[in-house]
Short mmCIF file of C-alpha atoms and ligand atoms in Angstrom, two decimals:
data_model
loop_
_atom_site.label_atom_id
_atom_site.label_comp_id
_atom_site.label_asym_id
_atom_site.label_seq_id
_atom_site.Cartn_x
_atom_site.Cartn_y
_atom_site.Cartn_z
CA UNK A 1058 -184.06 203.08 -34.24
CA UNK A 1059 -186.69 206.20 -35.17
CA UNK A 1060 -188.09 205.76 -38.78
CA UNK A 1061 -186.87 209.12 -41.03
CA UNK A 1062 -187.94 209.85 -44.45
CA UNK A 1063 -186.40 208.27 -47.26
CA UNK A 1064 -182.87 209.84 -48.12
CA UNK A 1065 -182.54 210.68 -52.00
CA UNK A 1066 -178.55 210.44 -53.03
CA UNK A 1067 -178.52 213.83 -55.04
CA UNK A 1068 -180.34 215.64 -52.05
CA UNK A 1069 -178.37 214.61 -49.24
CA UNK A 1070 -174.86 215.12 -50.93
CA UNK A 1071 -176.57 218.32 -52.35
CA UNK A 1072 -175.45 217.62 -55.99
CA UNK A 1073 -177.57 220.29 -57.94
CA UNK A 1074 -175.80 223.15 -55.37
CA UNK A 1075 -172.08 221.36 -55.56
CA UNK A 1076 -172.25 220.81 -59.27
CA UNK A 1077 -173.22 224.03 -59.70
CA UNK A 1078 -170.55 226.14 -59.04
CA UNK A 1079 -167.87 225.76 -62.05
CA UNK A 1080 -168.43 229.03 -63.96
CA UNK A 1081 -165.14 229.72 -66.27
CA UNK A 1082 -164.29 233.19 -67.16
CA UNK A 1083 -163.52 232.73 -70.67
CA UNK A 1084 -167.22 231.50 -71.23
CA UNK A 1085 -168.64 234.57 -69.84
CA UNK A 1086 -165.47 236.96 -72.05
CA UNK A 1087 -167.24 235.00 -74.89
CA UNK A 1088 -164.82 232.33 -76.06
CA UNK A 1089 -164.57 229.50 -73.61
CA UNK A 1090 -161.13 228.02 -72.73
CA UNK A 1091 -161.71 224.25 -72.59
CA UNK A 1092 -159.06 223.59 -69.86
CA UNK A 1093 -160.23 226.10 -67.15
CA UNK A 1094 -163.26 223.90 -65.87
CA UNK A 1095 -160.47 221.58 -65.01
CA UNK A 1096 -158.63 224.12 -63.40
CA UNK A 1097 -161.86 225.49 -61.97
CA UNK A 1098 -162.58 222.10 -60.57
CA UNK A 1099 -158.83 221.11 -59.11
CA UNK A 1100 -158.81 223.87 -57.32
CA UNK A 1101 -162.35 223.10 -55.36
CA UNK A 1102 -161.42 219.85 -55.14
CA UNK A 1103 -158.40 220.93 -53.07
CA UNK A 1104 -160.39 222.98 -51.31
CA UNK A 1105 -162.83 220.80 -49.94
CA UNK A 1106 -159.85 218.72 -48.96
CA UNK A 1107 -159.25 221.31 -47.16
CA UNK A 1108 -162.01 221.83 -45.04
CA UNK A 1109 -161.85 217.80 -44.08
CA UNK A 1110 -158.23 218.48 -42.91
CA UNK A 1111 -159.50 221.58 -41.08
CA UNK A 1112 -162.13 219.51 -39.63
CA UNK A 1113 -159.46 216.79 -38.09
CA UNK A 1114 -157.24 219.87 -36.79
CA UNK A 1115 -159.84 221.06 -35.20
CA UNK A 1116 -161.17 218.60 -33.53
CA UNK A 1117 -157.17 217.83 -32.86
CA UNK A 1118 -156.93 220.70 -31.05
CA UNK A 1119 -159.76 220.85 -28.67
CA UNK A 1120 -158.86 217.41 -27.28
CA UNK A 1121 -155.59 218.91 -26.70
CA UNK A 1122 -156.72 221.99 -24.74
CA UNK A 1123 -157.56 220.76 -21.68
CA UNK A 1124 -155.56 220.35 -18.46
CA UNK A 1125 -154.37 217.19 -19.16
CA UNK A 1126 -154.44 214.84 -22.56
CA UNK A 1127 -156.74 211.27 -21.80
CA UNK A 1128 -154.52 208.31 -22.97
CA UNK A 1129 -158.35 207.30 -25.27
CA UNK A 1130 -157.74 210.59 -26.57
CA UNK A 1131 -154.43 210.72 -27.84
CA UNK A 1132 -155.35 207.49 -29.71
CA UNK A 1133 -158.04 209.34 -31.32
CA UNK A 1134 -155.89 211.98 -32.31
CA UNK A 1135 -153.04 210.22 -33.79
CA UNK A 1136 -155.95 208.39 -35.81
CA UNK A 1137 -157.10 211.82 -37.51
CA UNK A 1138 -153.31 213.22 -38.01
CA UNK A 1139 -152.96 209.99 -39.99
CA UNK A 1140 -156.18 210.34 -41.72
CA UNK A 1141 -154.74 214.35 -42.59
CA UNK A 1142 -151.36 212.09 -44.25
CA UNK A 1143 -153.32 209.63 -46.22
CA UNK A 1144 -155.13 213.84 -47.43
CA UNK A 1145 -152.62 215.54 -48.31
CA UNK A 1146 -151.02 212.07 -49.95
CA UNK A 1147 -153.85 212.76 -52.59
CA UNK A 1148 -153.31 216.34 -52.51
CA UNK A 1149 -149.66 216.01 -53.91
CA UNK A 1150 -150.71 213.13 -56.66
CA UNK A 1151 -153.57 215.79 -57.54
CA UNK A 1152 -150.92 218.23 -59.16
CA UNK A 1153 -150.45 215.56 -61.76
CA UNK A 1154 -154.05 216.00 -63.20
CA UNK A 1155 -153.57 219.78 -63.04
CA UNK A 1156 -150.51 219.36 -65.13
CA UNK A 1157 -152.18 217.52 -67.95
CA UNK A 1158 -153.25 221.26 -68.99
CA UNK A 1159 -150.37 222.28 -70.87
CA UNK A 1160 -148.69 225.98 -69.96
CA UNK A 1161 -150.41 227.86 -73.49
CA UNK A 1162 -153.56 225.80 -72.67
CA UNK A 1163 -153.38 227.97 -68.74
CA UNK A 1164 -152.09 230.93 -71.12
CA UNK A 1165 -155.67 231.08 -72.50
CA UNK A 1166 -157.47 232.41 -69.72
CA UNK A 1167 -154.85 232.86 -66.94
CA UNK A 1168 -154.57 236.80 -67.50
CA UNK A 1169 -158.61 236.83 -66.98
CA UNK A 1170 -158.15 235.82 -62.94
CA UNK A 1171 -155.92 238.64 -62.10
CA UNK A 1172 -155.13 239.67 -59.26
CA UNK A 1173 -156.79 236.07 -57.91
CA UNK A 1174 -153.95 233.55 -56.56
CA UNK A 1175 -153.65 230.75 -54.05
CA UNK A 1176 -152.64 233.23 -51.89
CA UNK A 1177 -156.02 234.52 -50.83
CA UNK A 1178 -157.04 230.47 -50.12
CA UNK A 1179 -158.44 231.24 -46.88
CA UNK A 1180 -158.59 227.73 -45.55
CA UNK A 1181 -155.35 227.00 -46.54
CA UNK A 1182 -154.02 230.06 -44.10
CA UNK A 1183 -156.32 228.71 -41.69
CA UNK A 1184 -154.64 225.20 -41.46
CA UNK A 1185 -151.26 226.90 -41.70
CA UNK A 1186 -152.27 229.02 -38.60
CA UNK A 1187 -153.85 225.65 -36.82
CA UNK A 1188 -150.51 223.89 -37.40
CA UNK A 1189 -148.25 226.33 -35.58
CA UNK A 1190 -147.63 228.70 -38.47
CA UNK A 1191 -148.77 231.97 -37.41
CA UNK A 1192 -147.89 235.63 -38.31
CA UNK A 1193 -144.72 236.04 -36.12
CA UNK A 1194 -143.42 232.31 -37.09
CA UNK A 1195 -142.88 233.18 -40.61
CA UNK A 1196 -140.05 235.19 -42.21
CA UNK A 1197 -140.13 238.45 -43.27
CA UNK A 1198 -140.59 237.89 -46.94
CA UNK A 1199 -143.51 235.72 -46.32
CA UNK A 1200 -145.25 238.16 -44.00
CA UNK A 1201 -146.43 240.85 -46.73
CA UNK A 1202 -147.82 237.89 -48.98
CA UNK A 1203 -149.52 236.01 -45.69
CA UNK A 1204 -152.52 238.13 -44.99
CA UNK A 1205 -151.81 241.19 -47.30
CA UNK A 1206 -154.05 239.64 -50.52
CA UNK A 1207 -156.87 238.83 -48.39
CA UNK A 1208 -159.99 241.13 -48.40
CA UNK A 1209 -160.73 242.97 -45.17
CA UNK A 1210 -163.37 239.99 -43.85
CA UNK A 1211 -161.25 236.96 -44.38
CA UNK A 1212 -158.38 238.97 -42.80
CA UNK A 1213 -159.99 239.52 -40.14
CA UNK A 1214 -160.89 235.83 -39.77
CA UNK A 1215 -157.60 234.07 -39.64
CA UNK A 1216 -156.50 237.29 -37.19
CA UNK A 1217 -159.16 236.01 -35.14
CA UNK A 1218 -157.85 232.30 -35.31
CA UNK A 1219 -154.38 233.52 -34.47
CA UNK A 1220 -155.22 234.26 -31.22
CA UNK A 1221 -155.81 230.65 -30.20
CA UNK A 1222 -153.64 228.02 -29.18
CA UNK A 1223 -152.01 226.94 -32.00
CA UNK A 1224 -151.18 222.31 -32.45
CA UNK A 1225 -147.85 223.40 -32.57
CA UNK A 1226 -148.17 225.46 -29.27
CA UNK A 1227 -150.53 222.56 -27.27
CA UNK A 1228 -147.57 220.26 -28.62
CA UNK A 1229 -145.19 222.26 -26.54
CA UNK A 1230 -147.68 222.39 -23.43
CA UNK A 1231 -148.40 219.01 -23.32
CA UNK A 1232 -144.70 217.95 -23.64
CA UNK A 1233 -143.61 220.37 -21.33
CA UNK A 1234 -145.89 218.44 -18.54
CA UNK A 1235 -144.66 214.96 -19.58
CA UNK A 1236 -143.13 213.53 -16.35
CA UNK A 1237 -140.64 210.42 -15.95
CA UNK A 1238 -136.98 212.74 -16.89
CA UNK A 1239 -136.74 213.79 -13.24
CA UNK A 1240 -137.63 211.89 -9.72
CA UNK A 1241 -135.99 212.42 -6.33
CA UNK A 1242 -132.52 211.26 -6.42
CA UNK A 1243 -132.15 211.21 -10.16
CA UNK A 1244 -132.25 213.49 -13.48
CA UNK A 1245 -132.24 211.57 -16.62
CA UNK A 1246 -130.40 214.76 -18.38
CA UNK A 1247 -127.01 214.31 -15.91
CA UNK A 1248 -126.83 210.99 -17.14
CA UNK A 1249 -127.84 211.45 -20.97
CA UNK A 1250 -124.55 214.27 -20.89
CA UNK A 1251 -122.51 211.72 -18.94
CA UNK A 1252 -122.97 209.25 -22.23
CA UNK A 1253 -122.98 212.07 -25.12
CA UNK A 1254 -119.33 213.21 -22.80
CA UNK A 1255 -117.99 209.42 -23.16
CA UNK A 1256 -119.29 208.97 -26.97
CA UNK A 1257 -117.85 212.59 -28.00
CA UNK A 1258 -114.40 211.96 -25.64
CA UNK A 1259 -113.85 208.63 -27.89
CA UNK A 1260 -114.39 210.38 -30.64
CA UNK A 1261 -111.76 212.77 -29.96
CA UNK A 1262 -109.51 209.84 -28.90
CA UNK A 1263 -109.59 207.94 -32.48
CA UNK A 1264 -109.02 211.39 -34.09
CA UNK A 1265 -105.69 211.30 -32.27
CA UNK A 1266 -105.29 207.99 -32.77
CA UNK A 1267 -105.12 208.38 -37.22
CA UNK A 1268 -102.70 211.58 -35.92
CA UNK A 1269 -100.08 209.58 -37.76
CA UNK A 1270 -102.05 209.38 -41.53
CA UNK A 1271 -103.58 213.00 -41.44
CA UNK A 1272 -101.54 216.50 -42.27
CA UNK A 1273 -101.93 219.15 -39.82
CA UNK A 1274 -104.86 220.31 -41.46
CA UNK A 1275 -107.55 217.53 -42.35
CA UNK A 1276 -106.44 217.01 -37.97
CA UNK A 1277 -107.46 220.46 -37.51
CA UNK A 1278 -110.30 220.09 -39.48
CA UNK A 1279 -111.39 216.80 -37.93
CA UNK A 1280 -110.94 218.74 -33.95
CA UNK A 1281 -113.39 221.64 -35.40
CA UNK A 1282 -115.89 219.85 -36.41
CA UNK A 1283 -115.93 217.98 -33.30
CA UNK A 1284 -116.02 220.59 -31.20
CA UNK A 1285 -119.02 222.14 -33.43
CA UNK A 1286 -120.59 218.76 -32.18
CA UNK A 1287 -120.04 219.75 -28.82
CA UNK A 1288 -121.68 222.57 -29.54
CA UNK A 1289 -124.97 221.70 -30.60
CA UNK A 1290 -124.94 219.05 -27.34
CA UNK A 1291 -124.67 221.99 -25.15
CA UNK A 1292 -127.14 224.04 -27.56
CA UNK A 1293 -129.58 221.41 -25.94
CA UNK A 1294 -128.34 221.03 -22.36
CA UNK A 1295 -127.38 224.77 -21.48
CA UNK A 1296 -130.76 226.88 -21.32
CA UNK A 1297 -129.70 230.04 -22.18
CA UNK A 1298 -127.66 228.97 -25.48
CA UNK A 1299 -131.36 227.39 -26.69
CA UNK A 1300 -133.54 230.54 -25.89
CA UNK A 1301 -130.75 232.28 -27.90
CA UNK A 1302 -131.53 230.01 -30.83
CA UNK A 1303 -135.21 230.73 -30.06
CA UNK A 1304 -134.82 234.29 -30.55
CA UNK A 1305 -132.61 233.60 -33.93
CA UNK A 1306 -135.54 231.71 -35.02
CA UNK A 1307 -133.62 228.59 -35.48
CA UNK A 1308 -135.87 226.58 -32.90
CA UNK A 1309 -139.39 227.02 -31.87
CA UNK A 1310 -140.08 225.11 -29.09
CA UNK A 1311 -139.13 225.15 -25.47
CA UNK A 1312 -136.24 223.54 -23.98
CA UNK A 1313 -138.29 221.55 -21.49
CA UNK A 1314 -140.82 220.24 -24.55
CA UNK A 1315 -137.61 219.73 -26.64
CA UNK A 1316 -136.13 217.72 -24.20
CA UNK A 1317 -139.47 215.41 -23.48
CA UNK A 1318 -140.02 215.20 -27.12
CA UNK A 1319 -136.09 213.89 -27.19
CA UNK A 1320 -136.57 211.59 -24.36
CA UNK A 1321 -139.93 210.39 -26.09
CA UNK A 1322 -137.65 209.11 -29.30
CA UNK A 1323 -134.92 207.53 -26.83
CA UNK A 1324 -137.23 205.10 -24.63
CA UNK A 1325 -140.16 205.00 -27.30
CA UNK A 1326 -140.16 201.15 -26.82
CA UNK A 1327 -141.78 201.35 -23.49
CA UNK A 1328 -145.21 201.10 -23.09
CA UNK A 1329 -146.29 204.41 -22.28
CA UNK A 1330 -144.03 206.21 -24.57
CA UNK A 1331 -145.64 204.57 -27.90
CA UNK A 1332 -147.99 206.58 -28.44
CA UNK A 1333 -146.33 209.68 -27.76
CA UNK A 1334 -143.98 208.63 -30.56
CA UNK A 1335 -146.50 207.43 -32.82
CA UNK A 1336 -147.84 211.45 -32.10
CA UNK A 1337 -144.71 213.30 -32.63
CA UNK A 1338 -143.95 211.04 -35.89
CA UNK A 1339 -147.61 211.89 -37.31
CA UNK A 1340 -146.71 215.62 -36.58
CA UNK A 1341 -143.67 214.93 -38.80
CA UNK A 1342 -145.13 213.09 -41.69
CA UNK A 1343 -147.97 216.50 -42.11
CA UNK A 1344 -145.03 218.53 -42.58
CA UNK A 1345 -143.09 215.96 -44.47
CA UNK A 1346 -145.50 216.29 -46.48
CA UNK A 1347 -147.03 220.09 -46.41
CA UNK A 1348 -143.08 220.68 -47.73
CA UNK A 1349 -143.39 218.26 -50.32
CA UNK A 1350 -146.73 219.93 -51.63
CA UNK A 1351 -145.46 223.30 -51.87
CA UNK A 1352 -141.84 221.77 -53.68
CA UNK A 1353 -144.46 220.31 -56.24
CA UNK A 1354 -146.53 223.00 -56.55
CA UNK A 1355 -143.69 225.45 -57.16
CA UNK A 1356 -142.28 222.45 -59.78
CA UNK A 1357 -145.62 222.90 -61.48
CA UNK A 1358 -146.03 227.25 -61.42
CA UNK A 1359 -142.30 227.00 -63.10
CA UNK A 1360 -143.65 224.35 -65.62
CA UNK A 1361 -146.66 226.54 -66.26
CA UNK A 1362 -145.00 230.04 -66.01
CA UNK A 1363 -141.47 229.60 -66.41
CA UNK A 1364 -140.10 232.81 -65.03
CA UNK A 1365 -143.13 234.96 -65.26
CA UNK A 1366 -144.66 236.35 -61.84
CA UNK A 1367 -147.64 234.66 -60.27
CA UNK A 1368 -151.43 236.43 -60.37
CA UNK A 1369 -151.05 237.15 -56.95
CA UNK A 1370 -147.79 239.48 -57.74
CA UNK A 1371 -145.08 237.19 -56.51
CA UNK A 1372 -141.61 235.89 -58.13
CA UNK A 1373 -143.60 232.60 -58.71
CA UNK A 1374 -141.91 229.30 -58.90
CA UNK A 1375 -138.89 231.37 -57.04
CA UNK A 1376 -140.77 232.46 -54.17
CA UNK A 1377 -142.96 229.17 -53.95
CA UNK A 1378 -139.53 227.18 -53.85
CA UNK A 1379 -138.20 229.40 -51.27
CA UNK A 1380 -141.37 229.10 -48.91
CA UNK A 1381 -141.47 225.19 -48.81
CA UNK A 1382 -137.60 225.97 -47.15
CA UNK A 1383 -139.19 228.57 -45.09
CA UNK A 1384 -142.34 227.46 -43.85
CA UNK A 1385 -141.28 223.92 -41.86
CA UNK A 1386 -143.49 223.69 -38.73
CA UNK A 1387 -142.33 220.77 -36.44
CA UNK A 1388 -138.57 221.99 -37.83
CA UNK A 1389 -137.28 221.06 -34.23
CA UNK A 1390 -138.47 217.39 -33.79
CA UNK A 1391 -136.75 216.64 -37.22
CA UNK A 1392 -133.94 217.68 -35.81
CA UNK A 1393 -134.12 216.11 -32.51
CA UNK A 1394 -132.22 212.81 -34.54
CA UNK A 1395 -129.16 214.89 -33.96
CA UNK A 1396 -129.35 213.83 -30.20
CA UNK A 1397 -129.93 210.52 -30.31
CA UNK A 1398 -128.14 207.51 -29.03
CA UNK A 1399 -127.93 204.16 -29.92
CA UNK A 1400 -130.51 202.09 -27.60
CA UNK A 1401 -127.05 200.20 -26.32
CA UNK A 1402 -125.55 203.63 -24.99
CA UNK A 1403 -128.87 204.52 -23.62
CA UNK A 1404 -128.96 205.37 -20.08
CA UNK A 1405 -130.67 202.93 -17.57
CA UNK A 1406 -133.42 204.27 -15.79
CA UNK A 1407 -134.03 203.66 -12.09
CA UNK A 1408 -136.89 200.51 -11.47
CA UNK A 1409 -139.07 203.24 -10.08
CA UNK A 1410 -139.43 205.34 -13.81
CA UNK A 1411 -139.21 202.02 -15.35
CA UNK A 1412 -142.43 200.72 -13.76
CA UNK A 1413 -144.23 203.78 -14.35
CA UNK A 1414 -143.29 203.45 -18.15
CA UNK A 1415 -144.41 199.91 -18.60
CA UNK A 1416 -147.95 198.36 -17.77
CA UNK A 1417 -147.59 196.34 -14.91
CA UNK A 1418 -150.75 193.92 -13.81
CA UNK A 1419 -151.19 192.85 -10.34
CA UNK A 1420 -152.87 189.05 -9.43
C1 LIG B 2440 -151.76 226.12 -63.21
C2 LIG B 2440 -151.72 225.81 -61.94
C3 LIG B 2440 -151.10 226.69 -60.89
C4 LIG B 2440 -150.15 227.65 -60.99
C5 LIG B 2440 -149.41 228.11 -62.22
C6 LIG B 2440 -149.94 228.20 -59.65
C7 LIG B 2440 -149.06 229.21 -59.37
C8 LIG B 2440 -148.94 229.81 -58.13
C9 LIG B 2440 -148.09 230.92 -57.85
C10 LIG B 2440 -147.17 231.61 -58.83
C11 LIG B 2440 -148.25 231.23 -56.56
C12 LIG B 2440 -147.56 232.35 -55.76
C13 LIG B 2440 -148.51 233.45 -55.52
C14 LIG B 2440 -148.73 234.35 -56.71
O1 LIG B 2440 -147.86 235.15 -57.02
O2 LIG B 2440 -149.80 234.24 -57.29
C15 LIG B 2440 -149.20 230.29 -56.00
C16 LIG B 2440 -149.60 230.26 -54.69
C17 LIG B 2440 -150.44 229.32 -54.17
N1 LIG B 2440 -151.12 228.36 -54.86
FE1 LIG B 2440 -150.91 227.93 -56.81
N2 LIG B 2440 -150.75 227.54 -58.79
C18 LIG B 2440 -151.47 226.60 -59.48
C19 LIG B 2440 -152.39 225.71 -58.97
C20 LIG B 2440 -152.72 225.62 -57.66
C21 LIG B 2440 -153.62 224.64 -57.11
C22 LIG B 2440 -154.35 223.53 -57.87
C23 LIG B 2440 -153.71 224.89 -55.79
C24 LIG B 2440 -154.58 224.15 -54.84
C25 LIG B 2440 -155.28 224.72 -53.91
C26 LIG B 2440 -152.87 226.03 -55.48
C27 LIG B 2440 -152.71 226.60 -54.24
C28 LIG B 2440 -151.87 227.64 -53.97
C29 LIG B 2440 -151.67 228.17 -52.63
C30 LIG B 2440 -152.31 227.68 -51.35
C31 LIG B 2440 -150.77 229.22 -52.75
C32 LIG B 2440 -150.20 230.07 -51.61
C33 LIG B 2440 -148.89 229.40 -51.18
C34 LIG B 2440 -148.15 230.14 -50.08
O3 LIG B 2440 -148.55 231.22 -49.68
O4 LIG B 2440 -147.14 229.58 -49.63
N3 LIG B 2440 -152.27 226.43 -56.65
N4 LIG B 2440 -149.61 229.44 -56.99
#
């Protein structure tokens, strides 16, 4: 290895810069607020968080733009979603230390950083927008407060970053080309409704079966929420009734990637399927846990505002409560449990998928 010159600790992490940048407000209105260096300091903390996690989804998604996804690869990236959960694990225990400042402590200087709020946290859009969470994905009442208290540059940034493939959308590609459901002379999907037909026709059998011990109405009651059952089985099966929940905005991605991502849960004990699991259940656990960050964080603006509005002009802890409902990313594969059989019921696939699902050595 090539000699270098000796490192110095301070230098390399570039201390005198980093430690350098906690100037409260109060101190320079002339009577210094002893709690906002903490909150000064929580929120670069976060921050720099922030870039790491930025740096994983990054990387994330350039491994999945190419024509294909390497089997090495997907390892790697279910390493650094993992590394992002064990991130933003910290990031929700972090809250605590901002809540040892009490709400007249925050009352102190808080009217000194308007019209400055979370909302203009630039890399925080940006891993929103990496995820899957771009302008059109959100609801209306999120929409003004998204870009609209962002200057003209940093606007103009995540704009920019909106116009690339999103994890959320690469997600959907990359399902969409998983084989294995179909192969001549058999299509795993006639089966899987041939089993959901049998387990939902049983059900409807043992409902008239108790006939004798329920009144006309808990019966009638029982048959309608059966057939709502049926329902969301053919929500999944018949193409056109998804794309209509598409364009309600109640699911996001495809039917085909919906369907792999299903078929991914059913079989993922073989082989080749782990991983894909182990991928969709990372993608879950980041918004498991984005959604329990932004219930915390809107538990914490009502402990430290009660009612009052936020800096940034929102209902605070009402609208922050409202977008950790609205704001769910991987929504649909979450719900995908609503399809799922027990392994017992699951259809057998033909020796020909089965091989190509397992690893199979030769002598
Ligand atoms: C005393 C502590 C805090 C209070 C009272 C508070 C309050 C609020 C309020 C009321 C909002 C809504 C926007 C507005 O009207 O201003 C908001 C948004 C936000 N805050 Fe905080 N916050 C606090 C600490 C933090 C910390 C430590 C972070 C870490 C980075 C943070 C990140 C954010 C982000 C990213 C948003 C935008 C959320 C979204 O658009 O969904 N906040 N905050």
């Amino acid at each position: 290895m090539k000699t270098h010159e000796p490192v110095y600790y301070g230098e390399y992490l570039n201390l005198n810069k980093l430690l350098d940048c906690q100037h409260p407000k109060s101190k320079d209105h002339g009577n210094e607020a002893h709690d906002e260096t903490l909150f000064i300091l929580v929120h670069q903390v976060y921050e720099l968080w922030f870039k790491q996690i930025l740096h994983e989804l990054k990387s994330i998604v350039t491994l999945f733009s190419g024509k294909t996804v390497d089997e090495k690869d997907l390892s790697k990236v279910v390493a650094r979603l993992e590394r992002i959960t064990k991130i933003q694990a910290l990031l929700v225990d972090q809250l605590g230390v901002m809540e040892t400042m009490t709400p007249m402590d925050f009352l102190e200087f808080r009217d000194l950083l308007v019209p400055a709020s979370g909302f203009q946290s630039v890399q925080f859009r940006e891993v929103e927008v990496l995820m899957g969470l771009k302008t059109n994905n959100r609801k209306a009442v999120d929409r003004e407060y998204f870009l609209g208290r962002l200057n003209d540059e940093d606007k103009a940034r995540i704009i920019e970053i909106e116009k690339s493939p999103s994890l959320l959308e690469l997600t959907q590609a990359w399902l969409e080309r998983i084989p294995f459901t179909k192969i001549e002379g058999f299509n795993f999907w006639d089966e899987y409704e041939k089993e959901i037909d049998k387990m939902l026709d049983y059900d409807e059998k043992i409902i008239h079966q108790n006939q004798a011990s329920l009144d006309s109405r808990a019966m009638a009651m029982q048959i309608e929420n059966l057939n709502a059952t049926r329902e969301t089985f053919s929500s999944l099966l018949n193409e056109q009734k998804h794309n209509d929940l598409i364009k309600l905005g109640r699911r996001s991605l495809s039917r085909t990637a919906t369907m792999n991502a299903l078929f991914i849960l059913l079989y993922r004990e073989e082989p080749i399927l782990h991983l894909p699991y182990k991928f969709l259940t990372a993608l879950m656990d980041i918004d498991e846990l984005f959604t329990t960050w932004r219930y915390r964080h809107a538990l914490m603006a009502q402990r430290m505002l009660g009612t009052k509005i936020g800096t940034g002009g929102s209902s605070g802890h009402h609208y922050l409560k409202m977008a950790a409902e609205n704001n769910r990313v991987y929504n649909d594969l979450f719900n995908l449990s609503t399809f799922l059989l027990p392994s017992s019921k699951l259809p057998k696939l033909p020796n020909e998928v089965k091989i190509k699902l397992g690893y199979h050595f030769n002598e």
